DNA sequence: CCATTAAGAGTGT
DNA sequence: ACACTCTTAATGG
């Protein structure tokens, strides 16, 4: 990991970034001078579960998986992150160690802010604090929806749900989902096993709902896939 | 560039 | 879940 120090927030065009949206504030602007840029290679883990919290990351470019060690050491992928997203935010508040690990799925650039400087700006700038609070509320909602999907959906539905989620998050290039994940990683997100994912993907392929090429997966009809999950939601109310 | 090897996909039991 | 084959990606000369 190489670390450089430079304030590039003013010239940064990442509109998804919470800091970028609040640069009109003088306090936030001064805070951005505390930024450290970190480069991270594919496969590298930059947050380790259980490590003490030193700060928080904003993803400038690249893709990241956020995971947690579940029961019996099985990896559970909590979410994926793309450009502009906050990583490591759950370590704030009363926690003193990160509850999750974060690993680069491809080469990444990360913006890092220390816990101290972040806490200062949160105390001084209510509009920024409010924006972060909205973000937290939204994250909580998403995690509740995920609990529901894990507990009430069938394995097949969870795999479809995972495909749609990853597709929504990263989009497509040449018809294929724009991120390369192993079947194992799909399984770790869907809360199932690699074999189950492989089998369900081959059924979906036979039903011409998806197509694959190596690790790449393309969706023929997101509507048709979505429909299968919607029916489920209908019966649940 | 090609050959060897390692990693991951896919299938049957 | 395990064992196996086949395919693709990574490595090194």
Tab-separated table of C-alpha atoms (C1' of nucleotides) in Angstrom:
chain	number	residue	atom	x	y	z
A	1	UNK	CA	0.000	0.000	0.000
A	2	UNK	CA	1.424	3.334	-1.035
A	3	UNK	CA	0.344	6.461	0.796
A	4	UNK	CA	0.375	9.968	-0.590
A	5	UNK	CA	-0.862	13.178	0.933
A	6	UNK	CA	-2.634	15.660	-1.310
A	7	UNK	CA	-5.912	17.506	-1.277
A	8	UNK	CA	-7.691	16.518	-4.446
A	9	UNK	CA	-11.286	16.735	-3.230
A	10	UNK	CA	-11.872	20.099	-4.909
A	11	UNK	CA	-10.971	18.735	-8.313
A	12	UNK	CA	-12.555	15.332	-7.716
A	13	UNK	CA	-15.613	14.666	-9.865
A	14	UNK	CA	-16.965	11.740	-7.892
A	15	UNK	CA	-20.542	12.881	-7.334
A	16	UNK	CA	-21.459	9.863	-5.255
A	17	UNK	CA	-19.071	10.915	-2.533
A	18	UNK	CA	-20.591	12.404	0.593
A	19	UNK	CA	-17.680	14.770	1.053
A	20	UNK	CA	-17.908	15.928	-2.537
A	21	UNK	CA	-21.553	16.849	-1.987
A	22	UNK	CA	-20.649	19.019	0.987
A	23	UNK	CA	-17.682	20.944	-0.333
A	24	UNK	CA	-19.651	24.202	-0.187
A	25	UNK	CA	-18.967	24.221	3.548
A	26	UNK	CA	-15.728	25.894	4.655
A	27	UNK	CA	-15.349	23.444	7.506
A	28	UNK	CA	-15.670	20.427	5.238
A	29	UNK	CA	-13.276	22.037	2.781
A	30	UNK	CA	-10.636	22.474	5.457
A	31	UNK	CA	-11.264	18.921	6.626
A	32	UNK	CA	-10.427	17.571	3.156
A	33	UNK	CA	-6.847	18.699	3.668
A	34	UNK	CA	-6.533	15.797	6.093
A	35	UNK	CA	-7.134	13.356	3.267
A	36	UNK	CA	-4.657	10.592	2.546
A	37	UNK	CA	-4.765	8.706	-0.696
A	38	UNK	CA	-4.106	4.998	-0.565
A	39	UNK	CA	-3.597	2.681	-3.492
A	40	UNK	CA	-4.561	-0.906	-3.048
A	41	UNK	CA	-3.859	-3.828	-5.367
A	42	UNK	CA	-6.360	-6.458	-6.408
A	43	UNK	CA	-6.919	-9.031	-3.714
A	44	UNK	CA	-5.414	-6.863	-0.994
A	45	UNK	CA	-7.209	-6.531	2.293
A	46	UNK	CA	-7.143	-2.987	3.649
A	47	UNK	CA	-9.453	-3.391	6.612
A	48	UNK	CA	-9.042	-6.373	8.853
A	49	UNK	CA	-11.853	-7.639	11.021
A	50	UNK	CA	-11.075	-7.015	14.655
A	51	UNK	CA	-8.355	-4.448	14.001
A	52	UNK	CA	-8.699	-1.233	15.978
A	53	UNK	CA	-10.466	1.623	14.246
A	54	UNK	CA	-8.116	4.352	13.062
A	55	UNK	CA	-10.248	6.018	10.436
A	56	UNK	CA	-12.609	5.648	7.552
A	57	UNK	CA	-12.292	5.104	3.812
A	58	UNK	CA	-14.026	6.530	0.773
A	59	UNK	CA	-13.645	4.502	-2.384
A	60	UNK	CA	-12.293	6.727	-5.148
A	61	UNK	CA	-12.025	4.085	-7.833
A	62	UNK	CA	-12.255	0.320	-8.040
A	63	UNK	CA	-14.487	-2.290	-6.459
A	64	UNK	CA	-14.479	-3.728	-2.975
A	65	UNK	CA	-16.087	-6.549	-1.049
A	66	UNK	CA	-16.981	-6.109	2.588
A	67	UNK	CA	-17.088	-9.334	4.538
A	68	UNK	CA	-17.289	-10.792	7.972
A	69	UNK	CA	-16.318	-14.111	9.455
A	70	UNK	CA	-19.510	-15.994	10.168
A	71	UNK	CA	-20.123	-19.183	12.070
A	72	UNK	CA	-17.398	-21.817	11.835
A	73	UNK	CA	-15.052	-19.446	10.061
A	74	UNK	CA	-17.238	-19.283	6.972
A	75	UNK	CA	-16.876	-16.018	5.102
A	76	UNK	CA	-20.024	-13.963	4.787
A	77	UNK	CA	-20.003	-11.110	2.279
A	78	UNK	CA	-21.987	-8.260	3.776
A	79	UNK	CA	-22.017	-6.005	0.738
A	80	UNK	CA	-20.081	-4.820	-2.278
A	81	UNK	CA	-18.902	-1.262	-2.764
A	82	UNK	CA	-18.278	0.816	-5.854
A	83	UNK	CA	-16.959	4.324	-6.489
A	84	UNK	CA	-17.843	6.965	-3.928
A	85	UNK	CA	-18.966	4.582	-1.219
A	86	UNK	CA	-17.964	4.753	2.405
A	87	UNK	CA	-16.124	1.784	3.879
A	88	UNK	CA	-15.406	1.167	7.525
A	89	UNK	CA	-18.098	3.502	8.837
A	90	UNK	CA	-19.479	0.884	11.199
A	91	UNK	CA	-16.317	1.150	13.234
A	92	UNK	CA	-17.412	4.537	14.509
A	93	UNK	CA	-19.419	5.361	17.564
A	94	UNK	CA	-18.723	3.139	20.523
A	95	UNK	CA	-16.937	0.386	18.587
A	96	UNK	CA	-13.216	0.261	18.971
A	97	UNK	CA	-12.528	-2.394	16.369
A	98	UNK	CA	-13.815	-2.967	12.855
A	99	UNK	CA	-16.609	-5.538	12.658
A	100	UNK	CA	-15.753	-6.289	9.027
A	101	UNK	CA	-12.953	-6.906	6.572
A	102	UNK	CA	-12.632	-5.032	3.293
A	103	UNK	CA	-10.831	-6.490	0.288
A	104	UNK	CA	-10.124	-4.954	-3.119
A	105	UNK	CA	-11.747	-6.872	-5.986
A	106	UNK	CA	-9.571	-4.938	-8.414
A	107	UNK	CA	-6.953	-2.217	-8.108
A	108	UNK	CA	-8.413	0.550	-5.965
A	109	UNK	CA	-7.763	4.108	-4.939
A	110	UNK	CA	-9.007	4.959	-1.481
A	111	UNK	CA	-9.373	8.230	0.365
A	112	UNK	CA	-8.580	7.868	4.012
A	113	UNK	CA	-9.529	10.135	6.905
A	114	UNK	CA	-8.468	9.672	10.491
A	115	UNK	CA	-11.085	9.088	13.138
A	116	UNK	CA	-10.097	12.271	14.956
A	117	UNK	CA	-10.420	14.626	12.023
A	118	UNK	CA	-13.710	13.043	11.027
A	119	UNK	CA	-15.131	13.372	14.527
A	120	UNK	CA	-14.135	17.023	14.527
A	121	UNK	CA	-15.933	17.848	11.302
A	122	UNK	CA	-19.010	15.955	12.481
A	123	UNK	CA	-19.165	18.137	15.599
A	124	UNK	CA	-18.653	21.358	13.673
A	125	UNK	CA	-20.761	20.878	10.549
A	126	UNK	CA	-24.394	19.836	11.134
A	127	UNK	CA	-25.279	19.549	7.456
A	128	UNK	CA	-22.489	17.054	6.946
A	129	UNK	CA	-23.492	15.162	10.082
A	130	UNK	CA	-27.076	15.077	8.870
A	131	UNK	CA	-25.984	13.718	5.486
A	132	UNK	CA	-23.993	10.999	7.195
A	133	UNK	CA	-26.945	10.183	9.426
A	134	UNK	CA	-29.143	9.690	6.353
A	135	UNK	CA	-26.497	7.409	4.957
A	136	UNK	CA	-26.443	5.361	8.168
A	137	UNK	CA	-30.233	5.098	8.215
A	138	UNK	CA	-30.183	3.870	4.641
A	139	UNK	CA	-27.484	1.312	5.381
A	140	UNK	CA	-29.501	0.000	8.298
A	141	UNK	CA	-32.535	-0.366	6.085
A	142	UNK	CA	-30.545	-2.283	3.493
A	143	UNK	CA	-29.153	-4.624	6.088
A	144	UNK	CA	-32.662	-5.342	7.388
A	145	UNK	CA	-33.825	-6.127	3.867
A	146	UNK	CA	-30.866	-8.481	3.519
A	147	UNK	CA	-31.757	-10.300	6.730
A	148	UNK	CA	-35.230	-10.813	5.347
A	149	UNK	CA	-33.933	-12.158	2.055
A	150	UNK	CA	-31.588	-14.560	3.806
A	151	UNK	CA	-34.203	-15.892	6.174
A	152	UNK	CA	-37.273	-16.027	3.945
A	153	UNK	CA	-36.078	-16.689	0.416
A	154	UNK	CA	-35.180	-19.990	-1.178
A	155	UNK	CA	-31.614	-20.604	-2.291
A	156	UNK	CA	-32.583	-20.053	-5.922
A	157	UNK	CA	-34.242	-16.753	-5.070
A	158	UNK	CA	-31.221	-15.648	-3.081
A	159	UNK	CA	-28.911	-16.368	-6.002
A	160	UNK	CA	-31.190	-14.415	-8.343
A	161	UNK	CA	-31.368	-11.612	-5.793
A	162	UNK	CA	-27.575	-11.576	-5.634
A	163	UNK	CA	-27.247	-11.408	-9.415
A	164	UNK	CA	-29.683	-8.494	-9.577
A	165	UNK	CA	-27.930	-6.698	-6.732
A	166	UNK	CA	-24.479	-7.033	-8.267
A	167	UNK	CA	-25.875	-6.020	-11.643
A	168	UNK	CA	-27.508	-2.930	-10.120
A	169	UNK	CA	-24.365	-2.015	-8.215
A	170	UNK	CA	-21.763	-2.435	-10.940
A	171	UNK	CA	-23.738	-2.289	-14.184
A	172	UNK	CA	-22.802	-4.098	-17.382
A	173	UNK	CA	-20.141	-3.992	-20.059
A	174	UNK	CA	-20.727	-5.824	-23.358
A	175	UNK	CA	-23.774	-7.446	-21.812
A	176	UNK	CA	-21.846	-8.950	-18.910
A	177	UNK	CA	-21.933	-7.784	-15.305
A	178	UNK	CA	-18.984	-5.426	-14.883
A	179	UNK	CA	-17.289	-7.241	-12.059
A	180	UNK	CA	-15.556	-10.586	-11.940
A	181	UNK	CA	-16.559	-12.575	-8.909
A	182	UNK	CA	-15.874	-16.217	-8.253
A	183	UNK	CA	-18.863	-18.543	-7.791
A	184	UNK	CA	-17.627	-18.792	-4.229
A	185	UNK	CA	-18.052	-15.059	-3.737
A	186	UNK	CA	-21.587	-15.179	-5.137
A	187	UNK	CA	-22.260	-17.978	-2.663
A	188	UNK	CA	-20.766	-16.050	0.239
A	189	UNK	CA	-23.092	-13.153	-0.479
A	190	UNK	CA	-26.183	-15.303	-1.113
A	191	UNK	CA	-25.548	-17.310	2.028
A	192	UNK	CA	-25.140	-20.657	0.288
A	193	UNK	CA	-22.417	-22.917	-1.073
A	194	UNK	CA	-20.327	-22.689	-4.223
A	195	UNK	CA	-21.869	-25.902	-5.622
A	196	UNK	CA	-25.398	-24.618	-5.157
A	197	UNK	CA	-24.544	-21.417	-6.985
A	198	UNK	CA	-22.956	-23.335	-9.867
A	199	UNK	CA	-25.982	-25.609	-10.176
A	200	UNK	CA	-28.487	-22.768	-10.031
A	201	UNK	CA	-26.508	-20.809	-12.579
A	202	UNK	CA	-26.578	-23.765	-14.953
A	203	UNK	CA	-30.352	-24.090	-14.532
A	204	UNK	CA	-30.781	-20.382	-15.176
A	205	UNK	CA	-28.620	-20.831	-18.245
A	206	UNK	CA	-30.834	-23.674	-19.497
A	207	UNK	CA	-33.875	-21.480	-18.921
A	208	UNK	CA	-32.093	-18.806	-21.010
A	209	UNK	CA	-32.408	-16.277	-18.215
A	210	UNK	CA	-28.638	-15.770	-18.088
A	211	UNK	CA	-25.520	-16.561	-20.114
A	212	UNK	CA	-21.960	-17.078	-18.977
A	213	UNK	CA	-18.440	-16.977	-20.330
A	214	UNK	CA	-15.835	-18.164	-17.866
A	215	UNK	CA	-16.380	-16.225	-14.680
A	216	UNK	CA	-18.430	-13.570	-16.453
A	217	UNK	CA	-22.208	-13.619	-16.160
A	218	UNK	CA	-24.740	-11.816	-18.339
A	219	UNK	CA	-28.439	-11.359	-17.657
A	220	UNK	CA	-30.837	-11.874	-20.551
A	221	UNK	CA	-33.813	-10.348	-18.803
A	222	UNK	CA	-33.568	-8.542	-15.497
A	223	UNK	CA	-37.372	-8.193	-15.594
A	224	UNK	CA	-37.926	-11.941	-15.766
A	225	UNK	CA	-35.497	-12.488	-12.900
A	226	UNK	CA	-37.028	-9.675	-10.892
A	227	UNK	CA	-40.477	-11.143	-11.406
A	228	UNK	CA	-39.495	-14.363	-9.711
A	229	UNK	CA	-38.521	-12.436	-6.596
A	230	UNK	CA	-41.514	-10.100	-6.748
A	231	UNK	CA	-43.910	-13.036	-6.579
A	232	UNK	CA	-42.218	-14.040	-3.400
A	233	UNK	CA	-42.652	-10.585	-1.922
A	234	UNK	CA	-46.342	-10.624	-2.848
A	235	UNK	CA	-47.046	-13.650	-0.683
A	236	UNK	CA	-45.089	-12.210	2.185
A	237	UNK	CA	-47.001	-8.950	2.078
B	1	DC	C1'	5.680	-16.480	-27.441
B	2	DC	C1'	4.616	-21.171	-25.844
B	3	DA	C1'	4.614	-24.626	-22.152
B	4	DT	C1'	3.801	-25.754	-17.574
B	5	DT	C1'	1.093	-25.108	-13.430
B	6	DA	C1'	-2.386	-23.362	-10.467
B	7	DA	C1'	-7.020	-21.906	-9.742
B	8	DG	C1'	-11.624	-22.115	-10.580
B	9	DA	C1'	-15.867	-23.941	-13.169
B	10	DG	C1'	-18.926	-27.593	-13.773
B	11	DT	C1'	-20.957	-32.487	-12.862
B	12	DG	C1'	-21.927	-36.871	-10.938
B	13	DT	C1'	-22.252	-39.458	-6.783
C	1	DA	C1'	-19.976	-32.596	0.975
C	2	DC	C1'	-16.464	-34.897	-1.860
C	3	DA	C1'	-14.005	-36.417	-5.884
C	4	DC	C1'	-13.135	-35.833	-10.382
C	5	DT	C1'	-12.639	-33.625	-15.181
C	6	DC	C1'	-12.370	-29.721	-17.992
C	7	DT	C1'	-11.392	-24.843	-18.864
C	8	DT	C1'	-9.113	-20.650	-18.132
C	9	DA	C1'	-5.812	-17.673	-16.010
C	10	DA	C1'	-1.034	-16.993	-14.127
C	11	DT	C1'	3.788	-17.891	-14.239
C	12	DG	C1'	8.244	-18.342	-16.020
C	13	DG	C1'	11.646	-19.464	-19.311
